[in-house]
Tab-separated table of C-alpha atoms in Angstrom:
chain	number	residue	atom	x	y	z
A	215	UNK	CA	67.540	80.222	172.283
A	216	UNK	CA	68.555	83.736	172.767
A	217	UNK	CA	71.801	83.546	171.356
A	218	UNK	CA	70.011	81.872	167.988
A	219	UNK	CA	67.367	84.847	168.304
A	220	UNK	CA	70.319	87.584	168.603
A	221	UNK	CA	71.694	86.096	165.631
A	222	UNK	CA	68.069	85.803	163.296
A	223	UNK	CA	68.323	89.483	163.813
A	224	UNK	CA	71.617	90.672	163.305
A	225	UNK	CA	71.547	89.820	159.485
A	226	UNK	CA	67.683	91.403	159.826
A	227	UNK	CA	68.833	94.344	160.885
A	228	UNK	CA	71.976	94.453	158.398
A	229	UNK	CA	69.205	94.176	155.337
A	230	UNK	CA	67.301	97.424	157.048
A	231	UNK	CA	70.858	99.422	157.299
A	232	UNK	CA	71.814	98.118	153.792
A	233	UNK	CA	68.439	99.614	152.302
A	234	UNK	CA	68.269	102.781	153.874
A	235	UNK	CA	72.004	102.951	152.155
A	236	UNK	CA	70.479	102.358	148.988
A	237	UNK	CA	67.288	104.409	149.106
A	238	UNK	CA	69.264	107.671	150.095
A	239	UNK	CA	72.040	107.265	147.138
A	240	UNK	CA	68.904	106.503	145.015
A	241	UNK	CA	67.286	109.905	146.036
A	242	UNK	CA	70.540	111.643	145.596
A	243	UNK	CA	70.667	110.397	142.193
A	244	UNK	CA	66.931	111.311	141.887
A	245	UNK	CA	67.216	114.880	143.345
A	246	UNK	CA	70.792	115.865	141.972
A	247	UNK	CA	70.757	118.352	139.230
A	248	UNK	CA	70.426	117.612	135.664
A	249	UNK	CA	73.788	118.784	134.801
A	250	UNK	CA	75.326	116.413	137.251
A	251	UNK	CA	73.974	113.715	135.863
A	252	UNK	CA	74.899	114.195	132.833
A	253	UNK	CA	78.522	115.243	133.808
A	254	UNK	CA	78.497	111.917	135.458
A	255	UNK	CA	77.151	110.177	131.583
A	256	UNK	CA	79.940	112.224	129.590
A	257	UNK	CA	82.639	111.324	131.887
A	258	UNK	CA	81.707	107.556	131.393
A	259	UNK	CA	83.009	107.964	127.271
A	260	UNK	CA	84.550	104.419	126.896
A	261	UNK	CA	82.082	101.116	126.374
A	262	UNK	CA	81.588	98.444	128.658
A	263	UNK	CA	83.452	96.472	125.675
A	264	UNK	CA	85.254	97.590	122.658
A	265	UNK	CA	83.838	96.233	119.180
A	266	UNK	CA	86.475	95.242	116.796
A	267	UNK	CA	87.347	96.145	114.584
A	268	UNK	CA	86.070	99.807	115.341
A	269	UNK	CA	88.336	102.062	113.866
A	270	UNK	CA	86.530	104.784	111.758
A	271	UNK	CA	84.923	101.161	109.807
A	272	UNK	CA	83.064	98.487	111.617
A	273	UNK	CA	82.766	94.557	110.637
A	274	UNK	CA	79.072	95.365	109.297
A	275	UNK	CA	80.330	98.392	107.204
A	276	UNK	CA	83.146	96.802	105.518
A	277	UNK	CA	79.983	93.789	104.489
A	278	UNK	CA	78.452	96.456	102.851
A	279	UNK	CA	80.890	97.569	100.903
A	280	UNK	CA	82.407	94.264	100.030
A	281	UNK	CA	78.996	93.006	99.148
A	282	UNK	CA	78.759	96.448	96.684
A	283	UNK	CA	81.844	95.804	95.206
A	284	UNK	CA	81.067	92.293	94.390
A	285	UNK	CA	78.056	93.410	92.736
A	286	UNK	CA	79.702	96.005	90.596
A	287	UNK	CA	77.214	98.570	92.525
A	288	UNK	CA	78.418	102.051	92.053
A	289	UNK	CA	80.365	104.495	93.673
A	290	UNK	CA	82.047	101.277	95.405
A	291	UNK	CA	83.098	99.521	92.467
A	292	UNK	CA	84.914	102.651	90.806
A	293	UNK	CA	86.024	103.213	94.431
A	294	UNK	CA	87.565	99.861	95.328
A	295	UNK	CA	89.195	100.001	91.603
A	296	UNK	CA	90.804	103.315	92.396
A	297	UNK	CA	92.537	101.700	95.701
A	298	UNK	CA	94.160	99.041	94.316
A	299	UNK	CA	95.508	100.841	91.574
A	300	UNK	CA	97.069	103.379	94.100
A	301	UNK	CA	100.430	103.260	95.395
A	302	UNK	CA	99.488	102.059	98.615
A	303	UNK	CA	98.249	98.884	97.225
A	304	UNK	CA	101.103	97.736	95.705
A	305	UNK	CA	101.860	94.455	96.911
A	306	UNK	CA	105.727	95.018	96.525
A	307	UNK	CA	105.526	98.135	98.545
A	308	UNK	CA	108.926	97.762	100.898
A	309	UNK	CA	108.219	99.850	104.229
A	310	UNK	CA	110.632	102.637	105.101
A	311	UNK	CA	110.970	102.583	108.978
A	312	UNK	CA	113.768	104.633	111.135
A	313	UNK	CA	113.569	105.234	114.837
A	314	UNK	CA	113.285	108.265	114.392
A	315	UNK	CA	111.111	110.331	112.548
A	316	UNK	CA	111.703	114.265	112.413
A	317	UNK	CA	109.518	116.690	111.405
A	318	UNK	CA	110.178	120.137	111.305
A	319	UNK	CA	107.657	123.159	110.105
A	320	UNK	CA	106.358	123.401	106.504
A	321	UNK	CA	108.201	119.633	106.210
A	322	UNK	CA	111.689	121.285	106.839
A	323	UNK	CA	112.995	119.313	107.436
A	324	UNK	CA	111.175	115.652	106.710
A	325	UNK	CA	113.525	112.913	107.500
A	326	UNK	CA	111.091	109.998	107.706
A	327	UNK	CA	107.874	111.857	108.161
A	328	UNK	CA	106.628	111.231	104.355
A	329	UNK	CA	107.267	107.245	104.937
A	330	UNK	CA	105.977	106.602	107.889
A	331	UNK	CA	102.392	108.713	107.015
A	332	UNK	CA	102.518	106.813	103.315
A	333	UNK	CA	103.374	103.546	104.763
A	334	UNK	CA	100.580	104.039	107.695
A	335	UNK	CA	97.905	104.882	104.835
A	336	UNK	CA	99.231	102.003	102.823
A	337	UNK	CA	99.065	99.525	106.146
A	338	UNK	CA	95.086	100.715	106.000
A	339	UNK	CA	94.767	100.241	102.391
A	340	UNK	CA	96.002	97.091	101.915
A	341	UNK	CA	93.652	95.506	105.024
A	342	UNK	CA	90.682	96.878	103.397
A	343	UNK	CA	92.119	95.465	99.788
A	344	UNK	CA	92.120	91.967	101.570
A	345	UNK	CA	88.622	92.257	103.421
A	346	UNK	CA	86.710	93.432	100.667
A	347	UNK	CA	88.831	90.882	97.751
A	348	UNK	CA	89.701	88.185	99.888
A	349	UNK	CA	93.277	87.773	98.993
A	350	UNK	CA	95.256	87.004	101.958
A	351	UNK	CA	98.573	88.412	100.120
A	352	UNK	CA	97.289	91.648	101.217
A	353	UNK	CA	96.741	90.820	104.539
A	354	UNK	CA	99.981	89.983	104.588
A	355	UNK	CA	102.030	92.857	103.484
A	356	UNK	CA	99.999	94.791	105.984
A	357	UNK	CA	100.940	93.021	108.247
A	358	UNK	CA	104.846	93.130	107.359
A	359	UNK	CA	104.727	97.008	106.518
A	360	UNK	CA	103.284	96.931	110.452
A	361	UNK	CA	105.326	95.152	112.049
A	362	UNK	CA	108.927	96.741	110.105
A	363	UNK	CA	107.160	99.843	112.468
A	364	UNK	CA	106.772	98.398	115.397
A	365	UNK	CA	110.219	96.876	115.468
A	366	UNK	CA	112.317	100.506	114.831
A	367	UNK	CA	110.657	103.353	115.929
A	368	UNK	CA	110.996	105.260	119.024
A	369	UNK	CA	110.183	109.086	118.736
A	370	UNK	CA	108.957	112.006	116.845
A	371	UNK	CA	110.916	115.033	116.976
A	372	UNK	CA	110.841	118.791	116.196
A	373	UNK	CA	108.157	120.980	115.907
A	374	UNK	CA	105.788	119.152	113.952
A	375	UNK	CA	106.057	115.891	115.899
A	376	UNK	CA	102.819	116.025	117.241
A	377	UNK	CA	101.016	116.790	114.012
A	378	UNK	CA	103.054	113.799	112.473
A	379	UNK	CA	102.033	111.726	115.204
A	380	UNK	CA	98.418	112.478	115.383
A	381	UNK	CA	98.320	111.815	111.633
A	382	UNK	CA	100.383	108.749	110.995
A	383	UNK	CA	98.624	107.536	114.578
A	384	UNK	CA	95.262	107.759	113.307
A	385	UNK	CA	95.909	105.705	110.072
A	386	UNK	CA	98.155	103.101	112.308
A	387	UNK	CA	94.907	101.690	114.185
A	388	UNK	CA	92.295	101.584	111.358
A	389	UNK	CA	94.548	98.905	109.765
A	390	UNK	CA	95.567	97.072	112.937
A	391	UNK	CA	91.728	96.729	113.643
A	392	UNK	CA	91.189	94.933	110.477
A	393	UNK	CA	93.913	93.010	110.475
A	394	UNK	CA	93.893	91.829	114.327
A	395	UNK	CA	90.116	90.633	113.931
A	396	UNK	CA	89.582	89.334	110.417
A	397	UNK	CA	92.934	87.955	109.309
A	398	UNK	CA	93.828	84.628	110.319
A	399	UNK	CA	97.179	85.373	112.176
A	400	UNK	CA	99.280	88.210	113.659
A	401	UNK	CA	102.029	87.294	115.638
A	402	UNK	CA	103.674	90.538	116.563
A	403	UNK	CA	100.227	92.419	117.004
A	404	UNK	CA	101.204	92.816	120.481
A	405	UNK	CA	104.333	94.557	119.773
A	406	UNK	CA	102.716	96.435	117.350
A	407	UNK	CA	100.099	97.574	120.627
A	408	UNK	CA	103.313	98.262	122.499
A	409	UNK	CA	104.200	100.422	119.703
A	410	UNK	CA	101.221	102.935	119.732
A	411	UNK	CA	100.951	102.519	123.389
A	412	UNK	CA	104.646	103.789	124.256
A	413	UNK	CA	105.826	106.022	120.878
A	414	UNK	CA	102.301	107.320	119.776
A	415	UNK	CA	99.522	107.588	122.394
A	416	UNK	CA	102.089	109.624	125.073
A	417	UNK	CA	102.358	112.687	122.094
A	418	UNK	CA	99.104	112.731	121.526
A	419	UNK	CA	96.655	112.291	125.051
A	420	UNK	CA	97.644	115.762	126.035
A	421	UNK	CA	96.581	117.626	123.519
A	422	UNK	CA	97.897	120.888	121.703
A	423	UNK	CA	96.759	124.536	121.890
A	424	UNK	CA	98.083	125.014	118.737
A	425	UNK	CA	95.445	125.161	115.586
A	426	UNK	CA	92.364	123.006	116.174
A	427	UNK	CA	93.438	120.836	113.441
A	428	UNK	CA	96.544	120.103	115.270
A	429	UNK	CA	94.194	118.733	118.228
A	430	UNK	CA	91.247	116.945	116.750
A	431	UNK	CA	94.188	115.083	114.249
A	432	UNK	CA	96.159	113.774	118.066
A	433	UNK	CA	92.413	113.537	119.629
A	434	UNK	CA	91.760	110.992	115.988
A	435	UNK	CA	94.762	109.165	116.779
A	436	UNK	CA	94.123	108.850	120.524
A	437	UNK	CA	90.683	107.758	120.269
A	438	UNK	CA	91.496	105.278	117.719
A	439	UNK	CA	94.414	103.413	119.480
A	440	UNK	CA	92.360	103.351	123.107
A	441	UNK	CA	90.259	101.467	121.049
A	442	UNK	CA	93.090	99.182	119.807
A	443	UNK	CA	94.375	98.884	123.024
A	444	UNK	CA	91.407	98.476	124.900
A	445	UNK	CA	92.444	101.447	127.409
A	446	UNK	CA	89.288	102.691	128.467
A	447	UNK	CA	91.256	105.734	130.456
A	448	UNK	CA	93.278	106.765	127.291
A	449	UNK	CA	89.496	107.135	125.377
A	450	UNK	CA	87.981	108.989	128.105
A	451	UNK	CA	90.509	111.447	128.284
A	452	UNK	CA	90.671	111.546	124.358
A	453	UNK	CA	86.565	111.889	124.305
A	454	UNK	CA	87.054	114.874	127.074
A	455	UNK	CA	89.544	116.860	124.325
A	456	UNK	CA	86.966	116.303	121.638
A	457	UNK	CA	84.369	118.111	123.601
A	458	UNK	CA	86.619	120.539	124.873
A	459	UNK	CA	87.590	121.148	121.245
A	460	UNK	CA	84.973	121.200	118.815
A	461	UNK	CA	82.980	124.339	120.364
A	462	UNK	CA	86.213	126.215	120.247
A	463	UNK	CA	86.742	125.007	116.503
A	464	UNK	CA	83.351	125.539	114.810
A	465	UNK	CA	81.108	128.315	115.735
A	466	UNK	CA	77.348	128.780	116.163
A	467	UNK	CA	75.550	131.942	116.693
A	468	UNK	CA	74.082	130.149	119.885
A	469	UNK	CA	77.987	130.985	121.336
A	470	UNK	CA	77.333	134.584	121.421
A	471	UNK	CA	79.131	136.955	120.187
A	472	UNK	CA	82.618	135.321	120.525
A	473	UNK	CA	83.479	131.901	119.531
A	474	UNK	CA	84.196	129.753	122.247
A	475	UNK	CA	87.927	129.023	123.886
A	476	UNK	CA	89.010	125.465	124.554
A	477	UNK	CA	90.216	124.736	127.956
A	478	UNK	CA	93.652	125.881	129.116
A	479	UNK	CA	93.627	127.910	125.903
A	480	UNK	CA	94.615	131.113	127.299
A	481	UNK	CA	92.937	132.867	125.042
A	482	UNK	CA	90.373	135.041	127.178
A	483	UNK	CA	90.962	138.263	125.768
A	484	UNK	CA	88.761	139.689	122.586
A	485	UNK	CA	91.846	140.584	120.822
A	486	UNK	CA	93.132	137.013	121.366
A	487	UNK	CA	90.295	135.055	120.286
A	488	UNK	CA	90.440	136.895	117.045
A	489	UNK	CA	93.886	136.827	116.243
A	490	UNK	CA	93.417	133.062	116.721
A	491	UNK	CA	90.568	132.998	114.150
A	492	UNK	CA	93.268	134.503	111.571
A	493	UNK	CA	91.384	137.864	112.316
A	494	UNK	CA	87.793	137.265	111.662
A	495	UNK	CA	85.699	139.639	113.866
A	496	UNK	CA	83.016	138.745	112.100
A	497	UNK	CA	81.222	134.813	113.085
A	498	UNK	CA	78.529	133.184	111.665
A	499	UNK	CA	77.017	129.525	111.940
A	500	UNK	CA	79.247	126.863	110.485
A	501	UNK	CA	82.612	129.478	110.547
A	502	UNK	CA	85.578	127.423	111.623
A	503	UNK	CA	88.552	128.832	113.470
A	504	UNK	CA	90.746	128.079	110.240
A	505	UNK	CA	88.344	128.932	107.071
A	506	UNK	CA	90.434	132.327	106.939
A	507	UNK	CA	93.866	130.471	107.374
A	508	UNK	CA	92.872	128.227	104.113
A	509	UNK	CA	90.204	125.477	103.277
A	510	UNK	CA	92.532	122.816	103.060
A	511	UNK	CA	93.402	123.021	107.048
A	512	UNK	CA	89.508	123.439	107.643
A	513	UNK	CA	89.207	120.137	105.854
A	514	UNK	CA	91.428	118.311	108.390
A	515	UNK	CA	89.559	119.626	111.185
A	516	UNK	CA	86.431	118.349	109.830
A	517	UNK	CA	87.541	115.232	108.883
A	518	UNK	CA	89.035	114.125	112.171
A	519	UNK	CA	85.634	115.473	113.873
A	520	UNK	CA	83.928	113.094	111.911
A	521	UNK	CA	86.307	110.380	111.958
A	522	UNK	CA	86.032	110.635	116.008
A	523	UNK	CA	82.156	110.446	115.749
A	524	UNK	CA	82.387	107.718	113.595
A	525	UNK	CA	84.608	105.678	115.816
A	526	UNK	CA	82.448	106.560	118.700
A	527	UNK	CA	79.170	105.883	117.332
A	528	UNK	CA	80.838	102.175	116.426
A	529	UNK	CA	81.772	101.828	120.078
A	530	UNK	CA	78.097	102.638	120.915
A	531	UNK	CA	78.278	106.114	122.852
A	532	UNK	CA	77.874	108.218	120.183
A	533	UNK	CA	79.481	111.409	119.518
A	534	UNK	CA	77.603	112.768	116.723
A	535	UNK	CA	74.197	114.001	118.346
A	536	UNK	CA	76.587	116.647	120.393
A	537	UNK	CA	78.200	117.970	117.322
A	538	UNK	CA	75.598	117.559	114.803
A	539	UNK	CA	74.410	121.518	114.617
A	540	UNK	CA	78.542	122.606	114.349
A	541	UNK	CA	79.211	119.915	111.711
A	542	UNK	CA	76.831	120.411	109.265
A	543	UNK	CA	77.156	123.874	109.416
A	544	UNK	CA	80.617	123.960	108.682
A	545	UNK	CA	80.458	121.442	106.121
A	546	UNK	CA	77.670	123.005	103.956
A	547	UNK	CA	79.008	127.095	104.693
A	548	UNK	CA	82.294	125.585	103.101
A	549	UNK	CA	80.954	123.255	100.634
A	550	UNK	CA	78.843	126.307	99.360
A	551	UNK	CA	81.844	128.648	98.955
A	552	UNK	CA	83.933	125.978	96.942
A	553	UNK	CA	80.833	125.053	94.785
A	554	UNK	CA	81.353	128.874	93.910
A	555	UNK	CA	79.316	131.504	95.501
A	556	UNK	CA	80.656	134.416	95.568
A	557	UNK	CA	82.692	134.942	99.280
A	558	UNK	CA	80.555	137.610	101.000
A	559	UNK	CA	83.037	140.731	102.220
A	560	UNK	CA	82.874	140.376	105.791
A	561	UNK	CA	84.216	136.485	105.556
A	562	UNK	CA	87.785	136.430	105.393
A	563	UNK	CA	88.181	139.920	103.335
A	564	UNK	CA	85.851	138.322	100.766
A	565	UNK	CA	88.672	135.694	99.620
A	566	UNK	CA	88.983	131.997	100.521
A	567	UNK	CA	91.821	130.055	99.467
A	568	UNK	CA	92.151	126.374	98.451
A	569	UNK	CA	89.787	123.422	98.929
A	570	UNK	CA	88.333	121.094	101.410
A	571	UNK	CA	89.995	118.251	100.202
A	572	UNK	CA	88.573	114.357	100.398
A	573	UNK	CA	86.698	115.204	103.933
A	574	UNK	CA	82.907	114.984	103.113
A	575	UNK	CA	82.064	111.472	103.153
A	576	UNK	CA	82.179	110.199	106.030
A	577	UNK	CA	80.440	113.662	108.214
A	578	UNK	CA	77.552	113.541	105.017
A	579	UNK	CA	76.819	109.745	105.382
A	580	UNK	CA	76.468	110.059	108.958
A	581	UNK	CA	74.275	113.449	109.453
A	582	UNK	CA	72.496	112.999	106.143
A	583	UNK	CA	71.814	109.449	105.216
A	584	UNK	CA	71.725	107.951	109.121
A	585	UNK	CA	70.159	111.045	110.769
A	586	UNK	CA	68.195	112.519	107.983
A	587	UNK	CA	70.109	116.028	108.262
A	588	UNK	CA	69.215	117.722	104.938
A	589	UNK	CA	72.616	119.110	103.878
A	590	UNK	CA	72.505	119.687	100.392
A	591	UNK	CA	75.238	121.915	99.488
A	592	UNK	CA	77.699	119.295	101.212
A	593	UNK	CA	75.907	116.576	99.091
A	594	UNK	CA	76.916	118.347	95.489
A	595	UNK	CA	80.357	118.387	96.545
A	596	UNK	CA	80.564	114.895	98.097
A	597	UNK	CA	79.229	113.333	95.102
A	598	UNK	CA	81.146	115.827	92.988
A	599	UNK	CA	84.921	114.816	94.362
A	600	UNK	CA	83.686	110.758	94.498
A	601	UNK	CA	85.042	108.208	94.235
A	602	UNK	CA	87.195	110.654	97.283
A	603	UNK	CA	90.582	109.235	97.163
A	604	UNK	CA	93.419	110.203	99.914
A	605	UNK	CA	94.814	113.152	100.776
A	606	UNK	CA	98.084	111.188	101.368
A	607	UNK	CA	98.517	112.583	105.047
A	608	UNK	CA	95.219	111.012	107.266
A	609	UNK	CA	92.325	110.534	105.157
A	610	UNK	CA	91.760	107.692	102.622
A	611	UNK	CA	89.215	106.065	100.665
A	612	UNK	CA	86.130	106.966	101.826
A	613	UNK	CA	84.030	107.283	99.161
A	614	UNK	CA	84.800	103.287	99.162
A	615	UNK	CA	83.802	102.677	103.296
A	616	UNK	CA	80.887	104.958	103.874
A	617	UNK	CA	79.249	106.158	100.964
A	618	UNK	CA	75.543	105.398	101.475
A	619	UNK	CA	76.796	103.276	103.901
A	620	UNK	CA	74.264	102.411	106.338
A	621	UNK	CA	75.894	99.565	108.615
């Protein structure tokens, strides 16, 4: 009998040891810090589970656009007309893939690097063609422009190898997404994974300190194959960059009087930060670290920052509340310039050059139309440029996938 009552109490007193355990790492939680707990929340990036596809589009987006289009509904229909009459929709589009792709500065020199970013945007153009008309013959040259990829290349070389990467590598996963999860059949979508996982996603996860452009294009094309590839690591670290990233590439007066630096930067002298912002000494809400270098590369920044978001917000941890104040800011202070006021002396020696390009769309729908944001400078030039076509290097179509969208 004692040996039975010994052993009534040993798992008794196991329960009691287990919940004083519990009850102390619950009021560690309860009494640490705020920050710490919300270190703890950012770290965490990556869902539970991926949706697919979840690539800049969702399956409930590309509904609402393929229900628009059906219905002749405008800007979609004029949209959707504009992409298949494109050269990326061309169903006898022949892929142009080498093993290696080498891109030098100012494209000098570009052995390969105009095919592979053309056929990438032409992969993601011809999976939307099929999911909004329902003609598998797109699918289908998707898929073969994908997998003539996936079976030659190995590297990116020369200077510009990253930037190639990060651009071609962002368009790469929107289509695969589509493809993989609506289309019938795929057989070398696993070689295709091996692909981004082994020529793409190494080039890209570290970063650059180079122009922020440079980094939130890789950061794009990280986030978006993690997602492909289900690497929950690879999105964390790519979420991490993004954060790092964005407060060093747009600037709010709540900075002080200095924009901020991202990390491992190096620049953490006065006359370094501002040599880095083309020479601006003067910042103001909405500035971004390239307005002075030219619009154009401003529009690329913005446009990955929202293409991240988007593909975040899709996965469920969404991006945009943290960069909601920097990206409207920079989108209207820009849009208002290339509507045509007059450039104020103290920005960029009075003078901007160039434009934003096809960038707006997807940023606008999300801070305007999903999170009320008024942003009305930004909303003349969105619906201005529509129906936004591509800027043949990242960005395509998106007057067609998120105008008014609200999926």
């Amino acid at each position: 009998m004692r040996t039975g009552s010994r052993a009534l109490r040993r798992p008794r007193a196991l329960l009691l040891a287990l919940a004083a355990v519990l009850a102390s790492a619950l009021a560690a939680v309860l009494t640490a810090p705020a920050s710490a707990v919300k270190d703890t929340a950012q770290q965490a990036a990556a869902p539970a589970a991926f949706t697919h596809p979840g690539v800049l589009v969702s399956r409930p987006q590309l509904d609402f656009v393929k229900a628009k289009v059906k219905a002749g509904a405008e800007p979609w229909k004029s949209a959707y007309d504009q992409l298949l009459s494109s050269k990326y929709a061309s169903l006898s589009r022949t892929a142009k893939p080498r093993a290696v792709v080498e891109c030098g500065s100012y494209s000098n020199p570009n052995i390969g690097c105009t095919d592979e970013r053309e056929d990438a945007i032409a992969a993601y153009t011809l999976s939307l063609a099929w999911y909004i008309g329902g003609d598998s013959r797109y699918a289908r040259r998707s898929i073969e422009i994908m997998d003539a990829w996936s079976a030659v290349i190995k590297n990116h070389t020369n200077s510009n190898a990253p930037l190639q990467t990060g651009w071609a590598g962002s368009s790469w996963p929107r289509a695969a997404e589509i493809v993989k999860y609506t289309y019938s059949s795929w057989p070398n979508s696993g070689r295709f994974g091996t692909m981004l996982r082994t020529v793409y996603l190494p080039e890209v996860i570290n970063g650059s300190h180079s122009n922020g452009n440079w980094e939130l294009s890789m950061t794009e094309a990280a986030i978006g194959i993690a997602v492909f590839l289900e690497d929950r690591g690879a999105y964390d670290k790519a979420v991490a960059t993004f954060r790092g990233r964005v407060p060093a590439y747009i600037y709010l007066t709540s900075d002080g009087s200095l924009p901020k630096t991202a990390p491992g930067s190096g620049l953490n002298t006065r006359d370094k930060i501002i040599k880095y912002w083309q020479g601006q000494s003067t910042f103001m809400d909405g500035l971004s670290q390239e307005t002075c270098r030219d619009l154009t590369h401003t529009g690329y920044g913005l446009s990955a920052v929202s293409h991240i978001a988007e593909t975040s917000r899709i996965q469920g941890r969404d991006l945009y509340p943290e960069v909601a104040d920097r990206l409207r800011l920079a989108l209207g202070l820009h849009a208002k310039y290339q509507l045509g006021t007059p450039v104020p002396g103290n920005l960029c020696n009075g003078s901007l050059k160039d434009k934003l390009g096809p960038v707006t769309e997807v940023g606008f729908n999300a801070l305007h139309n999903r999170m009320g944001v008024d942003m009305s400078n930004t909303q003349r030039l969105t619906e201005q440029q529509r129906p936004a076509g591509s800027n043949n290097l990242f960005v395509a179509w998106e007057t067609l996938t998120h105008a008014n969208n609200p999926a």
